[in-house]
CSV table of C-alpha atoms in Angstrom, one decimal:
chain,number,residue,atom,x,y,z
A,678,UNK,CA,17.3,3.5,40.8
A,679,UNK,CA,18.4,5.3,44.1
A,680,UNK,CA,19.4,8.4,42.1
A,681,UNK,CA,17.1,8.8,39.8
A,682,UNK,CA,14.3,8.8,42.5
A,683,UNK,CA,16.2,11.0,44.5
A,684,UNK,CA,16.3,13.9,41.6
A,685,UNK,CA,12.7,13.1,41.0
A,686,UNK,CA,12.3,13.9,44.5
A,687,UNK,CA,14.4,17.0,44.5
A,688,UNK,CA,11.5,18.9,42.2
A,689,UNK,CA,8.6,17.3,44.1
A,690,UNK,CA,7.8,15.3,46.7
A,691,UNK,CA,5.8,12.5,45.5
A,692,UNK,CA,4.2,9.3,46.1
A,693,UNK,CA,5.0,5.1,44.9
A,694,UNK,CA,2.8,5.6,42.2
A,695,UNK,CA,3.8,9.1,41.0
A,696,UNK,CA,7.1,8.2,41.2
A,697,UNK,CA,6.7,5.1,39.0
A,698,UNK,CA,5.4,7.0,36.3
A,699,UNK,CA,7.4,10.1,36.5
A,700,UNK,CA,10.3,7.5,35.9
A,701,UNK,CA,8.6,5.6,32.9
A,702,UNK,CA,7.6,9.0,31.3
A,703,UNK,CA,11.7,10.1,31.9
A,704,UNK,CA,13.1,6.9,30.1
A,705,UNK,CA,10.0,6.3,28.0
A,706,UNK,CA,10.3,2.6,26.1
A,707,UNK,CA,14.0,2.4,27.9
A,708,UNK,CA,12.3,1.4,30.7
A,709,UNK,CA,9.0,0.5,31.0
A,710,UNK,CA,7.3,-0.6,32.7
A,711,UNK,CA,9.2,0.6,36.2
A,712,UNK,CA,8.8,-2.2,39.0
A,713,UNK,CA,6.5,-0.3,41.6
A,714,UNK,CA,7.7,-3.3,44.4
A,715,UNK,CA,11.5,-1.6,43.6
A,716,UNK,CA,10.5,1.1,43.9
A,717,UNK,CA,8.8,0.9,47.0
A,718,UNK,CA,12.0,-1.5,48.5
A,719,UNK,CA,14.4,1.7,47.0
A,720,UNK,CA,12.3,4.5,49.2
A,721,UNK,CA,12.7,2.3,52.0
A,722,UNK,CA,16.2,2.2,52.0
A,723,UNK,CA,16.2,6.1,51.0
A,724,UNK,CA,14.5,6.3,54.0
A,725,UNK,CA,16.7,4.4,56.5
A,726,UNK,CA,19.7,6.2,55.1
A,727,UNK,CA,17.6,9.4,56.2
A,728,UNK,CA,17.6,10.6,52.6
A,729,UNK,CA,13.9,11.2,52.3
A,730,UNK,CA,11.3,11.0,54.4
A,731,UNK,CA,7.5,9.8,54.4
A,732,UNK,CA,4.4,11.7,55.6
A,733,UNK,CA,1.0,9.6,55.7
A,734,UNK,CA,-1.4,11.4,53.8
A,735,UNK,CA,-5.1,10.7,55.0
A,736,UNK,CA,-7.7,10.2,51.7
A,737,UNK,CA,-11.5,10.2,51.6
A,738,UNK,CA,-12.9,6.8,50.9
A,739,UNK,CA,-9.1,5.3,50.2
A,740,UNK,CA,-6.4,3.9,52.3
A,741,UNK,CA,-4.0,6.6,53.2
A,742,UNK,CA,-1.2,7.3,51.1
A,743,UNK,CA,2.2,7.9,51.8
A,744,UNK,CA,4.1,11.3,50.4
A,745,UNK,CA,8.3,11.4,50.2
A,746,UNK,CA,10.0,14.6,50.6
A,747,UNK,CA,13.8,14.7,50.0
A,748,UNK,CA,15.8,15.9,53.0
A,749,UNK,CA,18.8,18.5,53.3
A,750,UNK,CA,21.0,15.1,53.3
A,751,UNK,CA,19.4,13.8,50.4
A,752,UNK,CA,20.1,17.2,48.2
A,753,UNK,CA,23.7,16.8,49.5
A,754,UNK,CA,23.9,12.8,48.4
A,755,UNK,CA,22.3,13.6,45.1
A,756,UNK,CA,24.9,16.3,44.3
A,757,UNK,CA,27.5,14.8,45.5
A,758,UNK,CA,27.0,11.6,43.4
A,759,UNK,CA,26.6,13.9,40.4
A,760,UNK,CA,29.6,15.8,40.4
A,761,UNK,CA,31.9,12.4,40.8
A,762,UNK,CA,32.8,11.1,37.8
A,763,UNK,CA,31.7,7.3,37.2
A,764,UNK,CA,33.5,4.7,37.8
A,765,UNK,CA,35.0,2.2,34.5
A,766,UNK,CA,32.1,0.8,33.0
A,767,UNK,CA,31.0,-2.5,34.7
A,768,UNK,CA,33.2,-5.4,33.1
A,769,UNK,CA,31.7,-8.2,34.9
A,770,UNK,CA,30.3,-10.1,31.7
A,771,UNK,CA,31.5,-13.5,32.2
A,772,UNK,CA,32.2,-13.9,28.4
A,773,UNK,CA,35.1,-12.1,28.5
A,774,UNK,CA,36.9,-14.9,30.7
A,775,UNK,CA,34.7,-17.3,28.4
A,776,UNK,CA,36.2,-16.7,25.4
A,777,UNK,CA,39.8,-16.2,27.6
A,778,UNK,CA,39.7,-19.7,29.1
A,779,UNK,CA,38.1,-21.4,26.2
A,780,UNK,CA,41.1,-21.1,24.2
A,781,UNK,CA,43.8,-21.6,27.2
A,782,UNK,CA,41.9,-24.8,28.2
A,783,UNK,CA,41.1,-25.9,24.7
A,784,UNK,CA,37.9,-27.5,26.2
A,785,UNK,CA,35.8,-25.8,23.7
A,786,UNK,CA,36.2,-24.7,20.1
A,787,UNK,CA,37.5,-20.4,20.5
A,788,UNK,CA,35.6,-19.9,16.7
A,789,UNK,CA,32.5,-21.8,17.6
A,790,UNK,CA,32.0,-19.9,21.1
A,791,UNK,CA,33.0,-16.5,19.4
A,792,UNK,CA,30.5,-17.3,16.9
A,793,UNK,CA,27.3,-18.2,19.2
A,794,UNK,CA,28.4,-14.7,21.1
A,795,UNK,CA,28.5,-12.7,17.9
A,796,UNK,CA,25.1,-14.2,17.0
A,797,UNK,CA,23.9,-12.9,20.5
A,798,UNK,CA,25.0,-9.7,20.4
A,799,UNK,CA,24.0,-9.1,16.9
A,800,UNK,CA,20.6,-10.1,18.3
A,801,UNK,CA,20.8,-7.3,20.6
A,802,UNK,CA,21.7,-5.1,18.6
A,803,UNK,CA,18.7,-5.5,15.7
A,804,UNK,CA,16.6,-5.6,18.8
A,805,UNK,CA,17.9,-2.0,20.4
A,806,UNK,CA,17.7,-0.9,16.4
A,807,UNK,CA,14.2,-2.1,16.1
A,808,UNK,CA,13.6,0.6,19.8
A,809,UNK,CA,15.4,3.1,18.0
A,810,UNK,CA,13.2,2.6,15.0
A,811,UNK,CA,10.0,2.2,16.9
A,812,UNK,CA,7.2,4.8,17.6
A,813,UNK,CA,7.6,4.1,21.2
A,814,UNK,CA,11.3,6.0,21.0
A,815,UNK,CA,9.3,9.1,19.2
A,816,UNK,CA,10.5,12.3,21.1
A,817,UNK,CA,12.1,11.0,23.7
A,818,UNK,CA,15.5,12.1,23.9
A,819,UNK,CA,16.8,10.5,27.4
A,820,UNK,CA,15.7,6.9,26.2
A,821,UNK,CA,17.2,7.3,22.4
A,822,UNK,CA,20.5,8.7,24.6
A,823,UNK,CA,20.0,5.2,26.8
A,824,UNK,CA,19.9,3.3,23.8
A,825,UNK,CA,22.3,4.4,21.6
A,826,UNK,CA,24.8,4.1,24.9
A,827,UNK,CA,23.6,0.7,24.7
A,828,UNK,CA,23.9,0.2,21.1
A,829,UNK,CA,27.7,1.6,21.0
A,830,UNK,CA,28.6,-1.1,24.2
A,831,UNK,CA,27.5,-3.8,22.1
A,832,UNK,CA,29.7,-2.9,19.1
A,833,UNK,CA,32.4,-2.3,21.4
A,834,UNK,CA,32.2,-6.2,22.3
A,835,UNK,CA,31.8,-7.5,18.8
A,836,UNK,CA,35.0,-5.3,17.6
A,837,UNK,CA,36.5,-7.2,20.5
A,838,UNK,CA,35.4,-10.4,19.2
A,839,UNK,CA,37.2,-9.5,16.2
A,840,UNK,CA,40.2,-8.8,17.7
A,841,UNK,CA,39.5,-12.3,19.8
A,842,UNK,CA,39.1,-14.0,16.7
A,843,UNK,CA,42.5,-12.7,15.2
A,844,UNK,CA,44.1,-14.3,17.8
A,845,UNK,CA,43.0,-17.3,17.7
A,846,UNK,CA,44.0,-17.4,14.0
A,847,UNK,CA,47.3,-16.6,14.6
A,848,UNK,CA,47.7,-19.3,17.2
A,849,UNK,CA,46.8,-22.0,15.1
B,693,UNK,CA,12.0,-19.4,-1.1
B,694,UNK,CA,14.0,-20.2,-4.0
B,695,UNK,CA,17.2,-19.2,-4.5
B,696,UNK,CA,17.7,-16.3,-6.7
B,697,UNK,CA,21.6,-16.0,-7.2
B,698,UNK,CA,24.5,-18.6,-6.1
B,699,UNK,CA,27.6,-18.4,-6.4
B,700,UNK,CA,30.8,-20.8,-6.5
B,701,UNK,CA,34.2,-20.7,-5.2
B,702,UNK,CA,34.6,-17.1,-6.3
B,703,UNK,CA,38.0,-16.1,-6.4
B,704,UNK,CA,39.5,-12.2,-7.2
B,705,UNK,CA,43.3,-11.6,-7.9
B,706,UNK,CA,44.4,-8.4,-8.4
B,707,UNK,CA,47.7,-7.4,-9.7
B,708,UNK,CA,49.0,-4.7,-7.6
B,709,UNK,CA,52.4,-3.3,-9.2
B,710,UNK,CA,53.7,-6.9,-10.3
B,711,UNK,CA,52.5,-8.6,-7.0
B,712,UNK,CA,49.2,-10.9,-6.7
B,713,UNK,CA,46.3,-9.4,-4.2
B,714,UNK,CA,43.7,-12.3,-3.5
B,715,UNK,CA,40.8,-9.9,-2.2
B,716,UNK,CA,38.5,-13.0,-2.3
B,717,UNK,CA,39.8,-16.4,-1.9
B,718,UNK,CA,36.8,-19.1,-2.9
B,719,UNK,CA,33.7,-17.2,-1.7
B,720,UNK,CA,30.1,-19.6,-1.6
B,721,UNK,CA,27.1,-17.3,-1.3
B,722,UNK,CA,23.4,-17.9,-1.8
B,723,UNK,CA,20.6,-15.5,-2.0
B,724,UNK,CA,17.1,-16.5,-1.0
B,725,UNK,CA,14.3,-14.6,-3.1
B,726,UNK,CA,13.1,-12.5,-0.3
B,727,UNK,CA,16.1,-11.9,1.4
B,728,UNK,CA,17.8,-9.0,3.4
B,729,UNK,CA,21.2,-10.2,3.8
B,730,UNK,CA,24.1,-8.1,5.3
B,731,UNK,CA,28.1,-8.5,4.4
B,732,UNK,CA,29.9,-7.0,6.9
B,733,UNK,CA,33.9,-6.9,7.8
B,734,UNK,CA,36.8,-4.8,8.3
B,735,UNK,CA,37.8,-2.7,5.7
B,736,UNK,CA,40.3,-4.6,3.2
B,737,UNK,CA,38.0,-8.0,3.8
B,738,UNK,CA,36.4,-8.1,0.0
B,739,UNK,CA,33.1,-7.4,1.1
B,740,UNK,CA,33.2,-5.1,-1.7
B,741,UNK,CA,34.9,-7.1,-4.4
B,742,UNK,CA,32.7,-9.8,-3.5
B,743,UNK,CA,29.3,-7.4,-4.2
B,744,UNK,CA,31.0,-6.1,-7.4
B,745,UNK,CA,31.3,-9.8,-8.6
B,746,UNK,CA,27.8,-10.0,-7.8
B,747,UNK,CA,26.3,-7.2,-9.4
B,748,UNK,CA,28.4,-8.0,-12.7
B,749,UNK,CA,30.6,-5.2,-12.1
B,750,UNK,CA,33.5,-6.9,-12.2
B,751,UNK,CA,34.6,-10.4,-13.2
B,752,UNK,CA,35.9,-13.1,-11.3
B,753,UNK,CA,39.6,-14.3,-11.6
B,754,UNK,CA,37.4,-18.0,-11.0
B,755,UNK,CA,34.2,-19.2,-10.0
B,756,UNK,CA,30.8,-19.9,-10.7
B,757,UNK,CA,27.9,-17.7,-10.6
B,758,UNK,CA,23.9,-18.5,-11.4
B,759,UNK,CA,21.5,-15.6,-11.4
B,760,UNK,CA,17.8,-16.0,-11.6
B,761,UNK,CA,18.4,-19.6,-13.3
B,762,UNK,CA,20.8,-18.5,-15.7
B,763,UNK,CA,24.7,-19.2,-15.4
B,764,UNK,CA,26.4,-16.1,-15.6
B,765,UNK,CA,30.0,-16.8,-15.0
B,766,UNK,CA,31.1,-16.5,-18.9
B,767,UNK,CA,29.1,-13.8,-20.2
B,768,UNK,CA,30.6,-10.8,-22.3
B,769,UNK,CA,30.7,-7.2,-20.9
B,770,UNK,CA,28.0,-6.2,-23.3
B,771,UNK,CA,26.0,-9.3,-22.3
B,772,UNK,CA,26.2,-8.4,-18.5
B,773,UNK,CA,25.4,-4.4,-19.3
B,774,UNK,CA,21.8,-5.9,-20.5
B,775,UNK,CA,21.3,-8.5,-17.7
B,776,UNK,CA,22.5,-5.8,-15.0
B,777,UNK,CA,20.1,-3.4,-15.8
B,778,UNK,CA,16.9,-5.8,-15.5
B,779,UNK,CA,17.7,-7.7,-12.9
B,780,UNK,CA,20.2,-5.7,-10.3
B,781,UNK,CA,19.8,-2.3,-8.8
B,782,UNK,CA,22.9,-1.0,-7.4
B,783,UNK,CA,23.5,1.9,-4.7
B,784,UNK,CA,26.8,3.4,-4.1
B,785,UNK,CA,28.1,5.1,-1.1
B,786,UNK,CA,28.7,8.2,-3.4
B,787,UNK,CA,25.9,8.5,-4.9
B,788,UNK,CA,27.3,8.1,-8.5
B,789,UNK,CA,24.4,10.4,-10.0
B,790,UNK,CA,24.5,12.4,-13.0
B,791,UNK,CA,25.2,15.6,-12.1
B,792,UNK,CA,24.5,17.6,-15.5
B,793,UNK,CA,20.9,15.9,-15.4
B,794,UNK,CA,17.6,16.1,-13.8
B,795,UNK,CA,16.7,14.3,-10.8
B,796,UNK,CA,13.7,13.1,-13.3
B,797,UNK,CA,16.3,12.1,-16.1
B,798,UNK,CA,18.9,10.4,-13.2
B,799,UNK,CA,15.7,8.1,-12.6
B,800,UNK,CA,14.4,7.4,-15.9
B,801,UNK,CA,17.6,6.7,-17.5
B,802,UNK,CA,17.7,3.1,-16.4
B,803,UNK,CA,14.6,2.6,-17.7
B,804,UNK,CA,15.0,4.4,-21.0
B,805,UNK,CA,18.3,2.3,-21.8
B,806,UNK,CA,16.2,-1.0,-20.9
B,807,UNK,CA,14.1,-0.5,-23.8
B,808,UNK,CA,10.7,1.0,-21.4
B,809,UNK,CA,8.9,3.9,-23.4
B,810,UNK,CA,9.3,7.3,-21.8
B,811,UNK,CA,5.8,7.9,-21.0
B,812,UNK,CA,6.4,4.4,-18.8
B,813,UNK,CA,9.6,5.5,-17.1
B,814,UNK,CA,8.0,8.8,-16.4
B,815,UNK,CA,4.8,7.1,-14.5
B,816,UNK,CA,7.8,5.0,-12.8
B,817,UNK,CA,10.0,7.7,-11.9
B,818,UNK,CA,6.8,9.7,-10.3
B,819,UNK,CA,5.6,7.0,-8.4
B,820,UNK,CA,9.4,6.0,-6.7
B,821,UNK,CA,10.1,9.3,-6.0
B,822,UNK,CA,6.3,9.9,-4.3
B,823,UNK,CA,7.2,6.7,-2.3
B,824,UNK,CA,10.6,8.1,-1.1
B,825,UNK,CA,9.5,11.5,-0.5
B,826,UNK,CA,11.3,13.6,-2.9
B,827,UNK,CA,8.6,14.0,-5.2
B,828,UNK,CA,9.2,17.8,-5.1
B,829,UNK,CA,13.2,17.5,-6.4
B,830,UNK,CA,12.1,16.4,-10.0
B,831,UNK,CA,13.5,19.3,-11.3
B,832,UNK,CA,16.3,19.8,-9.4
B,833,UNK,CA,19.8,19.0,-10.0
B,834,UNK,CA,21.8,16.3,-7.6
B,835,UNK,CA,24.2,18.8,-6.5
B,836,UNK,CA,21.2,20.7,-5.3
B,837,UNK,CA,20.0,18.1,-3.1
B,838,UNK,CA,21.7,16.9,0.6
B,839,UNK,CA,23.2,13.7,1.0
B,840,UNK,CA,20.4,12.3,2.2
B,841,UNK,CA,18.2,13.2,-1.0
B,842,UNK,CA,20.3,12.2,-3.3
B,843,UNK,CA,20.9,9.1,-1.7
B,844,UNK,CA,16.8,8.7,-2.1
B,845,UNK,CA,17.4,9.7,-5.5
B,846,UNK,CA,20.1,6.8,-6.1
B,847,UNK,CA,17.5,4.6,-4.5
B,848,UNK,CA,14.9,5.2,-6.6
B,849,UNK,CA,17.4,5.1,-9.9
B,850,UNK,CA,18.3,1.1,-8.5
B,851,UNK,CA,14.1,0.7,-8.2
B,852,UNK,CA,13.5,1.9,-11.5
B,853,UNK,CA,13.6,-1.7,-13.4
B,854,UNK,CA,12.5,-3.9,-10.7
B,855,UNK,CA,15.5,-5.6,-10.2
B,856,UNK,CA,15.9,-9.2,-8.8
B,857,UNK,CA,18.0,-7.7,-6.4
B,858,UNK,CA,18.8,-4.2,-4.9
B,859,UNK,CA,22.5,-4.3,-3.6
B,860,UNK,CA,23.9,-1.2,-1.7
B,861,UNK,CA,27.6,-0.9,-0.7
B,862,UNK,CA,28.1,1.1,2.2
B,863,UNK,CA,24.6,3.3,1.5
B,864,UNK,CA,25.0,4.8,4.8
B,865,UNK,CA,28.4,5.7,4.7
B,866,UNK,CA,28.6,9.7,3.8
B,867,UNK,CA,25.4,10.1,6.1
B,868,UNK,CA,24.9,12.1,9.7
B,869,UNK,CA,22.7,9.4,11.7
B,870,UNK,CA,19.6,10.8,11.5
B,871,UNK,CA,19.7,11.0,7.4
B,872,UNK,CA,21.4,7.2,7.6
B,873,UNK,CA,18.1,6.0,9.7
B,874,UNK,CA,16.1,7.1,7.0
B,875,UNK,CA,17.5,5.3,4.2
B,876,UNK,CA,17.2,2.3,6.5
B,877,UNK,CA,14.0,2.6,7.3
B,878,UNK,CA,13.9,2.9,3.2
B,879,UNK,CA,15.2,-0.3,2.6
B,880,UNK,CA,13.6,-2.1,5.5
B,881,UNK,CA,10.3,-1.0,3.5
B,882,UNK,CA,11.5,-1.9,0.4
B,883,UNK,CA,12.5,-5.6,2.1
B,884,UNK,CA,8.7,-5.5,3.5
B,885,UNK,CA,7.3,-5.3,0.2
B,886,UNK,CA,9.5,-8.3,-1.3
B,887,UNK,CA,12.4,-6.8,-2.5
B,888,UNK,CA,15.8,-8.9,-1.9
B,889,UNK,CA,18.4,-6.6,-1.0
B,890,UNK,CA,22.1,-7.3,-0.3
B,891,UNK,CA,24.2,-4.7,1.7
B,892,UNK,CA,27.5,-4.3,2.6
B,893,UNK,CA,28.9,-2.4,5.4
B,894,UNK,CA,31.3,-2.3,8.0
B,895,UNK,CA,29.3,-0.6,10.8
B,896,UNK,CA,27.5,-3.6,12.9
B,897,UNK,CA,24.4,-1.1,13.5
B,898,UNK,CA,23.7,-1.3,9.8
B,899,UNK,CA,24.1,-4.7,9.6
B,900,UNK,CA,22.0,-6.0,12.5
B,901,UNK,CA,19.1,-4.3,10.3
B,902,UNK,CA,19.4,-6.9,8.2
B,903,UNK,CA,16.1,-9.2,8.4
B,904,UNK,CA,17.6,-12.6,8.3
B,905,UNK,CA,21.4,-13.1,7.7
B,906,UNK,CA,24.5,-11.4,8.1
B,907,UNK,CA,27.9,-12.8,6.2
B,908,UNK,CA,30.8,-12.0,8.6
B,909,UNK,CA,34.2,-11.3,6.2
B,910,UNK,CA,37.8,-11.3,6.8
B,911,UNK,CA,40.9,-12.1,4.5
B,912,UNK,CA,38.8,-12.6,1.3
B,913,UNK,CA,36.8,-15.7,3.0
B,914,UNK,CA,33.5,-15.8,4.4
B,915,UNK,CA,34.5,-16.7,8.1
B,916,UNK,CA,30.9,-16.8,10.1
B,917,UNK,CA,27.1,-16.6,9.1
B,918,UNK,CA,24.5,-15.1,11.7
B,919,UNK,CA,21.5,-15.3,11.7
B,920,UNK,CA,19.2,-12.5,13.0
B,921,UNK,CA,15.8,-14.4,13.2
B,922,UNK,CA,14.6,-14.4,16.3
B,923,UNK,CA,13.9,-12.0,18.7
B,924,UNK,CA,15.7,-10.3,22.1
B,925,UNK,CA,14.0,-9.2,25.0
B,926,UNK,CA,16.7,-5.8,25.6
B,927,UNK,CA,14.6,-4.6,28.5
B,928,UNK,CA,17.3,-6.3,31.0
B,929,UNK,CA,20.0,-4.2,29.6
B,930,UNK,CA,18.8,-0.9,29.4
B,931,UNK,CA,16.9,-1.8,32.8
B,932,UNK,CA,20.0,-2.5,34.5
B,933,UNK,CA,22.1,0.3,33.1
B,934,UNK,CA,19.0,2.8,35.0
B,935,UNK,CA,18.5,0.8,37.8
B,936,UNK,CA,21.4,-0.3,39.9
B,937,UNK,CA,21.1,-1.9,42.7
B,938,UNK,CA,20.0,0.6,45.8
């Protein structure tokens, strides 16, 4: 949530706890709640890598609080990350080489495995639905966006299945 | 639950210019009163074939078929025009509504053939159209209406007799996505209030809407059964596609 924080930070500076919910009210029911220990452990590092820094704030009758400011670095990071494009989505889902070496072992039944995943990602699916559908997802743009991005990556993997599932036919 | 229609071994042959097509080769389906199953598969897979067996539209080359208790594999056209219209409602991707009548008369005119009086059909028709939001287009003709209405319209024509079972084949298909959420949400509500619905469709989204089962097709056989009971914590996923590591 590095960059997110940072472009929080690049409007206003802000505290753990404003930061927490400016995130939550971004990505609405996407994400919430936000993790306030990551994001304290992500302002730390922001901080180390001289990307923000942190002024204590004394309070009347409360602990003292501490405020982050992005610095000049921190503008440059944030646009520099912005204009590269992103990398391949990440393909590290161990099912792919699941389904692959099920078949090329023969230790486990291709249609039965492709079956069970297929059930999962349906799951998945009805449940990101169910979001779309919910009152939660009312107005909020960025999360529907989040979703749905969400939503189209898990029909890209049953199509595959499909197409896993064609091959196995022809082989046998 | 009991079961409310079953079929046997269904089999379709079509004779394409001299040569055989086997769009369904000895399809087993049962439908649970209650139900909101889903068919889904490529296009060519006889999802559609096997609905139109279903709904009477068409008859099988072989196979068994009970509806409501009744065996319905050997009954005439004529026979299957009377059981149709009491006991399956049927939605079309386009539309099929009358254009030269009134949203009012599109409605009623199930009704009307099934022997209700008009003053009945009318009450009907108000009330289906109040529930779907288009009590305003009465008077209007279909082509007046957007996709969306008119697919409301065709909803509430399938509604109009209470059927056993609603099917819809591909009743998303002409709509933009915010129009095509709607008529979900329709038939989720209908679903909610006991109606057993059977759609077809190849787009997984529509599917997955699907309360308890979804038929997977491919080559005129019913090749995998999911079921969508259950529920998915998709927090982690949309979580980890925000926050990366730092």
């Amino acid at each position: 949530m590095r960059y997110p924080i940072l472009a929080l930070l690049s409007r206003q500076p802000g505290h753990g706890y404003e930061i927490k919910h400016a995130l939550e009210h971004t990505f609405g029911a996407a994400w919430n709640p936000v993790n306030i220990g990551q994001v304290y452990v992500t302002l730390q590092r922001l901080e180390r890598d001289r990307l923000v820094v942190r002024h204590r704030v004394e309070q009347d009758e409360r602990p003292d609080k501490f405020v982050y400011r992005i610095t000049g670095e921190g503008i440059e990071e944030l646009k520099t990350w912005l204009r590269e494009p992103a990398f391949l989505p990440r393909l590290s889902d161990d099912f792919y080489m699941k389904v692959l070496m099920a078949q090329s072992t023969g230790m486990e039944d291709g249609r039965a495995l492709l079956s069970r995943q297929r059930t999962e990602f349906l799951k998945t699916l009805h449940a990101l639905e169910d979001l779309l559908n919910g009152e939660s997802m009312n107005g909020n743009r960025v999360a529907r966006l989040l979703v749905d991005a969400a939503a189209l990556r898990v029909q890209a993997d049953l199509k595959w299945l499909d197409m896993c599932e064609e091959w196995i036919g022809e082989r046998n | 639950m009991s079961t409310i229609l079953s079929a046997r071994g269904l089999t379709k042959v079509f004779d394409v210019s001299g040569s055989s097509v086997h769009a369904l080769q000895g399809v087993d389906v049962d439908i649970e009163s209650g139900e909101f199953v889903a068919i889904m598969g490529p296009s060519g897979c006889g999802k559609s074939t096997l609905l139109h067996l279903m709904a009477g539209m068409e008859r099988p080359t072989a196979g068994e078929m009970i509806l409501d208790g009744a065996r319905v594999s050997g009954l005439s056209e004529a026979q299957w025009a009377v059981l149709r219209r009491k006991k399956i409602g049927f939605v079309f991707q386009s539309f099929n509504l009358l254009n030269n009548l009134s949203v009012a008369a599109n409605v009623e005119l199930p009704a009307l053939l099934a022997g209700v009086k008009g003053k009945d059909a009318a009450n009907k028709r108000r009330e289906l159209l109040e529930r779907l939001g288009i009590a305003d287009k009465e008077h209007a003709v279909p082509s007046q209406l957007s996709g969306g209405q008119q697919q409301r319209v065709a909803l509430a024509r399938a509604l109009v007799n209470a059927p056993e079972i609603l099917m819809a084949d591909e009743p998303t298909g002409n709509l933009d996505s915010k129009t095509r959420k709607g008529i979900l949400d329709l038939l989720r509500q209908c679903n909610a209030a006991g109606q057993t619905i059977v759609l077809v469709t190849h787009d997984a989204r529509v599917a997955a809407v699907a309360r308890r089962r979804i038929l997977h097709m491919r080559d005129g056989r019913v090749t995998d059964e999911t079921r969508t009971d259950g529920r998915r914590d998709v927090k982690g996923i949309l979580g980890s596609m925000i926050a990366q590591e730092a």
